[in-house]
PDB file of C-alpha atoms in Angstrom:
ATOM      1  CA  MET A   1     -27.759  -9.758   8.485  1.00 38.00           C
ATOM      2  CA  LYS A   2     -28.115 -13.136   7.027  1.00 46.00           C
ATOM      3  CA  ALA A   3     -26.348 -16.433   8.069  1.00 43.00           C
ATOM      4  CA  GLN A   4     -22.271 -16.416   8.160  1.00 51.00           C
ATOM      5  CA  THR A   5     -21.164 -17.452   4.870  1.00 54.00           C
ATOM      6  CA  GLN A   6     -20.086 -21.007   4.449  1.00 54.00           C
ATOM      7  CA  GLY A   7     -16.718 -20.330   2.212  1.00 56.00           C
ATOM      8  CA  TRP A   8     -15.178 -18.149   4.761  1.00 75.00           C
ATOM      9  CA  ALA A   9     -15.428 -20.235   8.291  1.00 81.00           C
ATOM     10  CA  GLU A  10     -12.191 -18.502   9.332  1.00 86.00           C
ATOM     11  CA  TRP A  11     -14.070 -14.908   8.856  1.00 89.00           C
ATOM     12  CA  GLN A  12     -16.246 -13.740  11.455  1.00 91.00           C
ATOM     13  CA  LEU A  13     -18.733 -11.163   9.875  1.00 92.00           C
ATOM     14  CA  MET A  14     -19.212  -8.180  12.517  1.00 92.00           C
ATOM     15  CA  GLU A  15     -21.241  -5.038  11.947  1.00 92.00           C
ATOM     16  CA  PRO A  16     -22.029  -3.606   8.539  1.00 91.00           C
ATOM     17  CA  LEU A  17     -19.852  -0.631   7.647  1.00 87.00           C
ATOM     18  CA  SER A  18     -21.869   0.488   4.383  1.00 84.00           C
ATOM     19  CA  SER A  19     -24.751  -0.718   2.172  1.00 82.00           C
ATOM     20  CA  GLY A  20     -25.868   0.429  -1.327  1.00 76.00           C
ATOM     21  CA  ALA A  21     -27.778  -1.157  -4.053  1.00 73.00           C
ATOM     22  CA  SER A  22     -24.603  -3.362  -5.138  1.00 76.00           C
ATOM     23  CA  GLY A  23     -24.472  -5.108  -1.785  1.00 85.00           C
ATOM     24  CA  VAL A  24     -23.672  -4.787   1.882  1.00 90.00           C
ATOM     25  CA  VAL A  25     -20.015  -4.086   3.097  1.00 91.00           C
ATOM     26  CA  TYR A  26     -19.219  -5.643   6.529  1.00 93.00           C
ATOM     27  CA  ARG A  27     -16.121  -5.441   8.759  1.00 92.00           C
ATOM     28  CA  ALA A  28     -14.739  -9.136   9.273  1.00 93.00           C
ATOM     29  CA  SER A  29     -12.012 -10.281  11.934  1.00 93.00           C
ATOM     30  CA  ARG A  30     -10.175 -13.520  11.605  1.00 91.00           C
ATOM     31  CA  ARG A  31     -11.212 -16.195  13.945  1.00 89.00           C
ATOM     32  CA  GLY A  32      -8.489 -16.392  16.607  1.00 89.00           C
ATOM     33  CA  TYR A  33      -6.824 -13.176  15.463  1.00 90.00           C
ATOM     34  CA  PRO A  34      -9.130 -10.307  16.214  1.00 87.00           C
ATOM     35  CA  GLU A  35      -6.822  -7.635  15.324  1.00 89.00           C
ATOM     36  CA  ASP A  36      -6.486  -9.201  11.753  1.00 91.00           C
ATOM     37  CA  LEU A  37      -9.378  -7.285  10.027  1.00 92.00           C
ATOM     38  CA  SER A  38     -10.734  -7.522   6.482  1.00 92.00           C
ATOM     39  CA  ALA A  39     -13.842  -5.779   4.854  1.00 92.00           C
ATOM     40  CA  VAL A  40     -16.221  -8.326   3.135  1.00 93.00           C
ATOM     41  CA  LYS A  41     -18.748  -7.182   0.307  1.00 92.00           C
ATOM     42  CA  ILE A  42     -21.721  -9.428  -0.026  1.00 93.00           C
ATOM     43  CA  ILE A  43     -23.734  -9.505  -3.131  1.00 93.00           C
ATOM     44  CA  ASP A  44     -26.909 -11.374  -3.391  1.00 93.00           C
ATOM     45  CA  VAL A  45     -28.393 -12.317  -6.706  1.00 94.00           C
ATOM     46  CA  PRO A  46     -31.250 -11.649  -6.490  1.00 93.00           C
ATOM     47  CA  PRO A  47     -31.264  -9.094  -3.683  1.00 90.00           C
ATOM     48  CA  ASP A  48     -34.608 -10.383  -2.399  1.00 89.00           C
ATOM     49  CA  GLU A  49     -37.194 -12.938  -2.965  1.00 89.00           C
ATOM     50  CA  GLU A  50     -39.845 -10.617  -4.257  1.00 92.00           C
ATOM     51  CA  GLU A  51     -37.731 -10.331  -7.478  1.00 93.00           C
ATOM     52  CA  THR A  52     -38.076 -13.911  -8.185  1.00 93.00           C
ATOM     53  CA  ALA A  53     -41.668 -13.804  -7.522  1.00 93.00           C
ATOM     54  CA  GLU A  54     -42.152 -10.721  -9.840  1.00 94.00           C
ATOM     55  CA  LEU A  55     -40.195 -12.699 -12.819  1.00 94.00           C
ATOM     56  CA  ARG A  56     -42.670 -15.641 -12.292  1.00 93.00           C
ATOM     57  CA  ARG A  57     -45.678 -13.643 -12.240  1.00 93.00           C
ATOM     58  CA  GLU A  58     -44.170 -12.109 -15.581  1.00 94.00           C
ATOM     59  CA  GLY A  59     -44.413 -15.681 -17.102  1.00 94.00           C
ATOM     60  CA  MET A  60     -40.454 -16.736 -16.968  1.00 93.00           C
ATOM     61  CA  SER A  61     -39.742 -20.135 -16.660  1.00 94.00           C
ATOM     62  CA  GLU A  62     -37.310 -21.670 -13.542  1.00 93.00           C
ATOM     63  CA  GLU A  63     -34.653 -21.997 -16.367  1.00 93.00           C
ATOM     64  CA  GLN A  64     -34.953 -18.661 -17.682  1.00 95.00           C
ATOM     65  CA  ILE A  65     -34.900 -17.149 -14.215  1.00 94.00           C
ATOM     66  CA  ARG A  66     -31.686 -19.547 -13.197  1.00 94.00           C
ATOM     67  CA  ALA A  67     -30.010 -18.318 -16.908  1.00 95.00           C
ATOM     68  CA  LEU A  68     -30.897 -14.581 -15.863  1.00 95.00           C
ATOM     69  CA  TYR A  69     -29.158 -14.759 -12.497  1.00 95.00           C
ATOM     70  CA  ARG A  70     -26.547 -16.806 -13.705  1.00 95.00           C
ATOM     71  CA  ARG A  71     -25.617 -13.786 -16.260  1.00 95.00           C
ATOM     72  CA  ARG A  72     -25.582 -11.447 -13.746  1.00 94.00           C
ATOM     73  CA  THR A  73     -23.470 -13.703 -11.297  1.00 95.00           C
ATOM     74  CA  GLU A  74     -20.898 -13.797 -13.878  1.00 94.00           C
ATOM     75  CA  GLN A  75     -20.980  -9.759 -14.492  1.00 90.00           C
ATOM     76  CA  ILE A  76     -20.293  -9.284 -10.890  1.00 91.00           C
ATOM     77  CA  VAL A  77     -17.422 -11.871 -11.155  1.00 92.00           C
ATOM     78  CA  SER A  78     -16.013 -10.059 -14.274  1.00 89.00           C
ATOM     79  CA  GLY A  79     -16.244  -6.917 -12.179  1.00 86.00           C
ATOM     80  CA  VAL A  80     -14.237  -8.428  -9.648  1.00 89.00           C
ATOM     81  CA  ARG A  81     -11.602  -9.810 -11.976  1.00 88.00           C
ATOM     82  CA  ARG A  82     -11.138  -6.251 -13.141  1.00 85.00           C
ATOM     83  CA  MET A  83     -10.674  -5.200  -9.797  1.00 86.00           C
ATOM     84  CA  GLU A  84      -7.931  -7.663  -9.109  1.00 87.00           C
ATOM     85  CA  ARG A  85      -5.622  -6.003 -11.815  1.00 88.00           C
ATOM     86  CA  PHE A  86      -5.293  -2.998  -9.631  1.00 91.00           C
ATOM     87  CA  LYS A  87      -4.282  -4.862  -6.306  1.00 88.00           C
ATOM     88  CA  GLY A  88      -1.576  -3.204  -4.505  1.00 86.00           C
ATOM     89  CA  MET A  89      -1.605   0.158  -6.726  1.00 89.00           C
ATOM     90  CA  SER A  90      -1.666   3.513  -4.887  1.00 86.00           C
ATOM     91  CA  HIS A  91      -5.118   4.817  -3.523  1.00 95.00           C
ATOM     92  CA  LEU A  92      -6.907   1.811  -5.398  1.00 95.00           C
ATOM     93  CA  ALA A  93      -8.594  -0.366  -2.771  1.00 92.00           C
ATOM     94  CA  SER A  94      -7.652  -3.963  -3.086  1.00 88.00           C
ATOM     95  CA  ALA A  95      -9.488  -7.202  -3.429  1.00 88.00           C
ATOM     96  CA  GLU A  96      -7.865 -10.143  -1.540  1.00 89.00           C
ATOM     97  CA  ASP A  97     -10.050 -12.765  -2.413  1.00 90.00           C
ATOM     98  CA  PHE A  98     -13.653 -13.721  -3.581  1.00 92.00           C
ATOM     99  CA  ARG A  99     -16.081 -16.709  -3.204  1.00 92.00           C
ATOM    100  CA  VAL A 100     -19.389 -17.570  -5.260  1.00 94.00           C
ATOM    101  CA  GLU A 101     -21.798 -19.776  -3.164  1.00 92.00           C
ATOM    102  CA  PRO A 102     -25.412 -20.965  -4.809  1.00 91.00           C
ATOM    103  CA  SER A 103     -28.365 -19.693  -3.104  1.00 88.00           C
ATOM    104  CA  GLU A 104     -30.493 -22.268  -0.985  1.00 84.00           C
ATOM    105  CA  ASP A 105     -33.288 -22.632  -3.851  1.00 84.00           C
ATOM    106  CA  GLY A 106     -30.413 -23.215  -6.447  1.00 84.00           C
ATOM    107  CA  LEU A 107     -31.807 -20.211  -8.714  1.00 90.00           C
ATOM    108  CA  GLY A 108     -29.343 -17.497  -7.609  1.00 92.00           C
ATOM    109  CA  SER A 109     -26.030 -17.111  -5.874  1.00 94.00           C
ATOM    110  CA  ARG A 110     -24.059 -14.922  -3.174  1.00 93.00           C
ATOM    111  CA  VAL A 111     -20.786 -13.398  -4.489  1.00 93.00           C
ATOM    112  CA  MET A 112     -18.432 -12.619  -1.647  1.00 93.00           C
ATOM    113  CA  ILE A 113     -15.405 -10.161  -2.081  1.00 93.00           C
ATOM    114  CA  ARG A 114     -12.887  -9.936   0.577  1.00 92.00           C
ATOM    115  CA  MET A 115     -11.146  -6.561   0.349  1.00 91.00           C
ATOM    116  CA  GLU A 116      -8.596  -4.598   2.653  1.00 90.00           C
ATOM    117  CA  TYR A 117      -9.996  -3.117   5.500  1.00 92.00           C
ATOM    118  CA  LEU A 118     -10.628   0.687   5.316  1.00 92.00           C
ATOM    119  CA  LYS A 119     -13.215   3.032   6.912  1.00 91.00           C
ATOM    120  CA  PRO A 120     -15.685   4.707   4.521  1.00 91.00           C
ATOM    121  CA  LEU A 121     -15.429   8.579   4.221  1.00 95.00           C
ATOM    122  CA  PRO A 122     -18.901   9.167   5.959  1.00 92.00           C
ATOM    123  CA  ALA A 123     -17.845   7.164   9.096  1.00 91.00           C
ATOM    124  CA  TYR A 124     -14.289   8.782   9.104  1.00 94.00           C
ATOM    125  CA  LEU A 125     -16.185  12.371   8.989  1.00 94.00           C
ATOM    126  CA  ALA A 126     -18.999  11.251  11.447  1.00 91.00           C
ATOM    127  CA  ASP A 127     -17.760  13.667  14.068  1.00 88.00           C
ATOM    128  CA  LYS A 128     -15.512  15.983  12.362  1.00 88.00           C
ATOM    129  CA  ARG A 129     -14.980  18.433   9.109  1.00 88.00           C
ATOM    130  CA  MET A 130     -12.080  18.221   6.757  1.00 91.00           C
ATOM    131  CA  ASP A 131     -10.004  21.476   6.587  1.00 92.00           C
ATOM    132  CA  GLU A 132      -8.501  22.556   3.477  1.00 93.00           C
ATOM    133  CA  ALA A 133      -5.195  20.659   3.602  1.00 95.00           C
ATOM    134  CA  GLU A 134      -6.969  17.540   4.086  1.00 95.00           C
ATOM    135  CA  THR A 135      -9.303  17.811   1.513  1.00 96.00           C
ATOM    136  CA  LEU A 136      -6.401  18.849  -0.876  1.00 97.00           C
ATOM    137  CA  GLN A 137      -4.651  15.648   0.277  1.00 97.00           C
ATOM    138  CA  MET A 138      -7.701  13.706  -0.489  1.00 98.00           C
ATOM    139  CA  GLY A 139      -8.213  15.251  -3.835  1.00 98.00           C
ATOM    140  CA  ILE A 140      -4.772  14.842  -5.002  1.00 98.00           C
ATOM    141  CA  GLU A 141      -4.689  10.853  -3.904  1.00 98.00           C
ATOM    142  CA  LEU A 142      -7.949  10.423  -5.787  1.00 98.00           C
ATOM    143  CA  CYS A 143      -6.893  11.980  -8.948  1.00 97.00           C
ATOM    144  CA  MET A 144      -3.859   9.525  -8.555  1.00 97.00           C
ATOM    145  CA  ALA A 145      -6.390   6.681  -8.320  1.00 97.00           C
ATOM    146  CA  LEU A 146      -8.371   7.986 -11.245  1.00 97.00           C
ATOM    147  CA  GLU A 147      -5.360   8.364 -13.552  1.00 96.00           C
ATOM    148  CA  ILE A 148      -4.668   4.753 -13.038  1.00 95.00           C
ATOM    149  CA  LEU A 149      -8.045   3.755 -13.830  1.00 95.00           C
ATOM    150  CA  HIS A 150      -8.276   5.947 -16.869  1.00 96.00           C
ATOM    151  CA  ARG A 151      -4.990   4.945 -18.388  1.00 95.00           C
ATOM    152  CA  SER A 152      -5.976   1.327 -17.944  1.00 93.00           C
ATOM    153  CA  GLY A 153      -9.132   2.129 -20.097  1.00 93.00           C
ATOM    154  CA  VAL A 154     -11.669   2.154 -17.440  1.00 92.00           C
ATOM    155  CA  ILE A 155     -13.767   4.562 -15.579  1.00 93.00           C
ATOM    156  CA  HIS A 156     -15.221   4.382 -12.070  1.00 93.00           C
ATOM    157  CA  GLY A 157     -18.749   5.678 -12.865  1.00 90.00           C
ATOM    158  CA  ASP A 158     -19.679   6.484  -9.285  1.00 91.00           C
ATOM    159  CA  VAL A 159     -17.279   8.638  -7.371  1.00 95.00           C
ATOM    160  CA  LYS A 160     -19.030   9.798  -4.180  1.00 94.00           C
ATOM    161  CA  PRO A 161     -18.241   9.897  -0.659  1.00 94.00           C
ATOM    162  CA  ASP A 162     -19.604   6.620   0.169  1.00 91.00           C
ATOM    163  CA  ASN A 163     -16.970   5.004  -2.291  1.00 92.00           C
ATOM    164  CA  ILE A 164     -14.034   6.636  -0.595  1.00 95.00           C
ATOM    165  CA  LEU A 165     -12.211   4.973   1.912  1.00 95.00           C
ATOM    166  CA  VAL A 166      -9.769   6.181   4.693  1.00 95.00           C
ATOM    167  CA  ASN A 167      -7.142   4.358   6.131  1.00 93.00           C
ATOM    168  CA  ASP A 168      -6.608   6.056   9.545  1.00 90.00           C
ATOM    169  CA  ARG A 169      -4.769   3.361  11.704  1.00 87.00           C
ATOM    170  CA  LEU A 170      -1.306   4.661  10.038  1.00 87.00           C
ATOM    171  CA  PRO A 171       1.395   6.203  12.617  1.00 88.00           C
ATOM    172  CA  PHE A 172       2.049   9.049  10.048  1.00 88.00           C
ATOM    173  CA  GLY A 173      -1.632  10.454   9.213  1.00 89.00           C
ATOM    174  CA  VAL A 174      -4.375   8.880   6.899  1.00 94.00           C
ATOM    175  CA  VAL A 175      -4.316   7.792   3.420  1.00 96.00           C
ATOM    176  CA  PHE A 176      -7.404   8.131   0.809  1.00 97.00           C
ATOM    177  CA  LYS A 177      -8.369   5.234  -1.494  1.00 97.00           C
ATOM    178  CA  LEU A 178     -11.152   4.876  -4.055  1.00 96.00           C
ATOM    179  CA  GLY A 179     -13.245   1.664  -3.397  1.00 91.00           C
ATOM    180  CA  ASP A 180     -16.270   0.072  -4.881  1.00 87.00           C
ATOM    181  CA  LEU A 181     -13.841  -1.005  -7.968  1.00 88.00           C
ATOM    182  CA  ASP A 182     -16.076  -4.106  -8.587  1.00 82.00           C
ATOM    183  CA  ALA A 183     -18.256  -1.924 -10.901  1.00 80.00           C
ATOM    184  CA  LEU A 184     -15.475  -0.450 -13.160  1.00 86.00           C
ATOM    185  CA  ARG A 185     -16.623  -0.106 -16.811  1.00 86.00           C
ATOM    186  CA  GLU A 186     -14.688  -0.068 -19.872  1.00 87.00           C
ATOM    187  CA  ILE A 187     -14.389   3.533 -21.132  1.00 83.00           C
ATOM    188  CA  GLY A 188     -16.916   3.768 -24.124  1.00 75.00           C
ATOM    189  CA  ALA A 189     -18.515   0.432 -23.317  1.00 68.00           C
ATOM    190  CA  GLU A 190     -22.529   0.134 -23.614  1.00 59.00           C
ATOM    191  CA  GLY A 191     -24.363  -0.474 -20.573  1.00 50.00           C
ATOM    192  CA  GLY A 192     -22.963   2.914 -18.745  1.00 43.00           C
ATOM    193  CA  ALA A 193     -25.941   4.768 -19.077  1.00 41.00           C
ATOM    194  CA  ALA A 194     -27.221   6.888 -15.925  1.00 40.00           C
ATOM    195  CA  SER A 195     -29.928   4.509 -15.599  1.00 39.00           C
ATOM    196  CA  GLU A 196     -27.529   1.677 -14.922  1.00 51.00           C
ATOM    197  CA  GLY A 197     -24.810   3.011 -12.521  1.00 60.00           C
ATOM    198  CA  GLY A 198     -23.902   6.344 -11.014  1.00 70.00           C
ATOM    199  CA  THR A 199     -25.352   8.242  -8.170  1.00 81.00           C
ATOM    200  CA  PRO A 200     -27.904  11.230  -9.627  1.00 81.00           C
ATOM    201  CA  SER A 201     -26.370  13.739  -7.052  1.00 85.00           C
ATOM    202  CA  TYR A 202     -22.874  13.563  -8.357  1.00 90.00           C
ATOM    203  CA  LEU A 203     -23.815  13.017 -12.451  1.00 86.00           C
ATOM    204  CA  PRO A 204     -22.551  15.622 -14.704  1.00 89.00           C
ATOM    205  CA  PRO A 205     -25.371  17.447 -16.685  1.00 88.00           C
ATOM    206  CA  GLU A 206     -24.673  15.644 -20.224  1.00 83.00           C
ATOM    207  CA  VAL A 207     -25.095  12.012 -18.721  1.00 81.00           C
ATOM    208  CA  PRO A 208     -28.880  12.466 -17.853  1.00 77.00           C
ATOM    209  CA  GLU A 209     -29.323  13.808 -21.084  1.00 78.00           C
ATOM    210  CA  GLY A 210     -28.423  10.234 -22.686  1.00 80.00           C
ATOM    211  CA  ARG A 211     -24.799  10.999 -23.274  1.00 83.00           C
ATOM    212  CA  MET A 212     -22.408   8.290 -22.274  1.00 85.00           C
ATOM    213  CA  PRO A 213     -20.278   8.613 -18.881  1.00 87.00           C
ATOM    214  CA  ASP A 214     -16.318   8.978 -19.744  1.00 90.00           C
ATOM    215  CA  GLU A 215     -13.332  10.206 -17.866  1.00 94.00           C
ATOM    216  CA  ARG A 216     -14.721  13.466 -17.374  1.00 94.00           C
ATOM    217  CA  SER A 217     -17.736  12.193 -15.630  1.00 93.00           C
ATOM    218  CA  ASP A 218     -15.290  10.892 -12.669  1.00 95.00           C
ATOM    219  CA  LEU A 219     -13.596  14.128 -12.611  1.00 96.00           C
ATOM    220  CA  TYR A 220     -16.699  16.086 -12.331  1.00 95.00           C
ATOM    221  CA  ALA A 221     -17.957  13.807  -9.450  1.00 95.00           C
ATOM    222  CA  LEU A 222     -14.586  14.095  -7.389  1.00 97.00           C
ATOM    223  CA  GLY A 223     -14.979  17.974  -7.998  1.00 96.00           C
ATOM    224  CA  LEU A 224     -18.502  18.005  -6.557  1.00 95.00           C
ATOM    225  CA  THR A 225     -17.302  15.577  -3.373  1.00 96.00           C
ATOM    226  CA  LEU A 226     -14.455  18.095  -2.884  1.00 97.00           C
ATOM    227  CA  TYR A 227     -16.793  21.072  -2.991  1.00 95.00           C
ATOM    228  CA  GLN A 228     -19.247  19.330  -0.567  1.00 94.00           C
ATOM    229  CA  MET A 229     -16.177  18.775   1.777  1.00 94.00           C
ATOM    230  CA  VAL A 230     -15.218  22.328   1.899  1.00 93.00           C
ATOM    231  CA  ASN A 231     -19.001  23.510   2.144  1.00 91.00           C
ATOM    232  CA  GLY A 232     -19.915  22.202   5.236  1.00 88.00           C
ATOM    233  CA  LYS A 233     -20.831  18.571   3.611  1.00 88.00           C
ATOM    234  CA  ARG A 234     -23.378  20.317   1.549  1.00 90.00           C
ATOM    235  CA  LEU A 235     -23.896  19.970  -2.247  1.00 91.00           C
ATOM    236  CA  PRO A 236     -24.225  23.219  -4.426  1.00 92.00           C
ATOM    237  CA  PHE A 237     -27.399  25.165  -4.056  1.00 91.00           C
ATOM    238  CA  LEU A 238     -28.663  23.281  -0.965  1.00 90.00           C
ATOM    239  CA  PRO A 239     -29.610  25.642   1.908  1.00 87.00           C
ATOM    240  CA  ASP A 240     -27.341  26.301   4.759  1.00 83.00           C
ATOM    241  CA  ARG A 241     -28.971  24.204   7.564  1.00 80.00           C
ATOM    242  CA  GLN A 242     -28.371  20.997   9.181  1.00 75.00           C
ATOM    243  CA  PHE A 243     -30.952  18.853   7.343  1.00 80.00           C
ATOM    244  CA  SER A 244     -32.136  19.411   3.738  1.00 83.00           C
ATOM    245  CA  SER A 245     -35.805  17.991   2.741  1.00 86.00           C
ATOM    246  CA  HIS A 246     -36.548  16.180  -0.301  1.00 86.00           C
ATOM    247  CA  ARG A 247     -37.770  19.235  -2.072  1.00 89.00           C
ATOM    248  CA  ASP A 248     -34.621  21.190  -1.354  1.00 89.00           C
ATOM    249  CA  LYS A 249     -32.667  18.189  -2.945  1.00 86.00           C
ATOM    250  CA  VAL A 250     -34.715  18.223  -6.153  1.00 86.00           C
ATOM    251  CA  MET A 251     -34.412  22.273  -6.480  1.00 89.00           C
ATOM    252  CA  ALA A 252     -30.653  21.945  -5.990  1.00 88.00           C
ATOM    253  CA  ALA A 253     -30.309  19.217  -8.468  1.00 86.00           C
ATOM    254  CA  GLN A 254     -32.527  21.032 -11.021  1.00 87.00           C
ATOM    255  CA  MET A 255     -30.387  24.143 -10.515  1.00 89.00           C
ATOM    256  CA  ARG A 256     -27.155  22.222 -11.036  1.00 88.00           C
ATOM    257  CA  LEU A 257     -28.084  20.037 -14.089  1.00 86.00           C
ATOM    258  CA  SER A 258     -29.722  23.216 -15.566  1.00 85.00           C
ATOM    259  CA  GLY A 259     -26.508  24.925 -15.560  1.00 76.00           C
TER     260      GLY A 259
END
């Protein structure tokens, strides 16, 4: 883990909760109040020094690299602003605050998003399986979340277990919420190609063929996720064994995408 962020001295980063192409999410506690928890997502632009080195090898000037990283940071901040529109709405994870810090070399930046503390679904299911009733509950609550997004003119674009969050600290049961809202996309907007978003294992067959994802893509991905929950955590066409090989996954994806 990199050094503690400068902008939120009152929040201490703890262990990572999840990581992906867009960044790492950490559990954070307020200094002096350890029971006060948040989740902090850190997105570094660029994600590593090798990207900058590669751009220099390609002939880009320092100013061109700086402008590229500035545009990328602005896109991330725009996504956070979209996320803020849904704060407090049912079954959508809330963003509480965000900060942008310049990188040490002055070329890029670090975007930090502080969110309500929720447990990622894979962590919640680490030592259990969902029964039919809980799977139905999750499906209903996530459909409610998607309805809010779609009526607001945006799609999620990457519905999958890693982006489903669970509040299991309630006295009356659990609540499921949709996370990773900083990557929301306007319905029909350019830049939503499969190569730029979404997880291949949860994409509908038409998206890899070049069609733009839309509301149906979100519902398809949710359907696959629910299927996975009631199928022993296995996606369609995977063999019934504890560990699947890369070849198993490739063949399963080919069968699903070919119909």
